Structure formats: structure tokens, C-alpha cells
XYZ file of C-alpha atoms in Angstrom:
55
model
C 3.767 -6.522 -1.123
C 5.753 -3.465 -1.596
C 5.878 -0.302 -3.968
C 8.340 -0.315 -6.398
C 9.254 2.266 -9.344
C 10.449 0.751 -12.576
C 12.469 2.746 -14.370
C 9.747 4.390 -16.461
C 8.350 5.779 -13.470
C 5.469 3.496 -13.311
C 5.081 2.043 -9.383
C 3.800 -1.374 -8.927
C 3.493 -3.581 -6.201
C 5.500 -6.615 -5.962
C 5.274 -9.477 -3.267
C 8.696 -9.482 -1.283
C 7.804 -13.242 -0.337
C 8.807 -13.529 -3.805
C 12.098 -11.904 -4.075
C 14.843 -14.654 -4.814
C 17.715 -11.790 -5.210
C 18.396 -8.053 -5.378
C 21.481 -6.847 -6.809
C 23.124 -3.489 -7.779
C 24.754 -3.310 -11.470
C 24.563 -0.170 -11.406
C 20.665 -0.527 -11.697
C 18.390 -1.786 -8.831
C 17.569 -5.233 -10.480
C 14.887 -7.331 -8.667
C 14.814 -11.401 -9.637
C 11.664 -13.110 -7.994
C 11.250 -16.886 -7.347
C 8.846 -16.968 -10.691
C 12.121 -15.953 -12.952
C 10.880 -12.053 -13.659
C 13.472 -9.578 -13.219
C 12.450 -5.931 -12.546
C 14.600 -3.332 -13.010
C 13.639 -0.679 -10.454
C 14.919 2.946 -9.170
C 14.642 2.263 -5.238
C 18.850 1.103 -4.322
C 19.182 -2.042 -2.444
C 19.447 -0.415 0.881
C 15.795 1.315 0.490
C 14.313 -2.317 -0.354
C 15.953 -3.858 2.188
C 14.335 -1.284 4.895
C 10.469 -1.461 3.084
C 10.864 -5.230 3.201
C 12.376 -5.472 6.594
C 9.493 -2.966 7.752
C 6.271 -5.054 5.951
C 8.077 -8.181 6.542
């Protein structure tokens, strides 16, 4: 699990094993295998580092 910050400032835990794609559009959009999408404040590189640190 990794912490991500939603655009409104609320932090949530996200299961990195359920992440299907991450893209910058320019907002960072995380799409999960369950079909949910989260717009987060972290950049793709930050998420990559967090996932590889915990994974």
C-alpha cells in the first residue's frame, strides 16, 4: 500500500498491486484494475519510486 494525495488534499492508501496505469494529462491519473480512477497530486516519477520502494 502507498499513500497518495487526492486533488482536494485528502490522503488515501492505495494498493499498488491494483494499479493498471498511471498517466500525466497534465494531472496525474491512476487507473486501477477495478476500473476506478484517482486524480492525485503526486507525479508519475514519485509514484514509480514509491511503488518500487514498497513493492
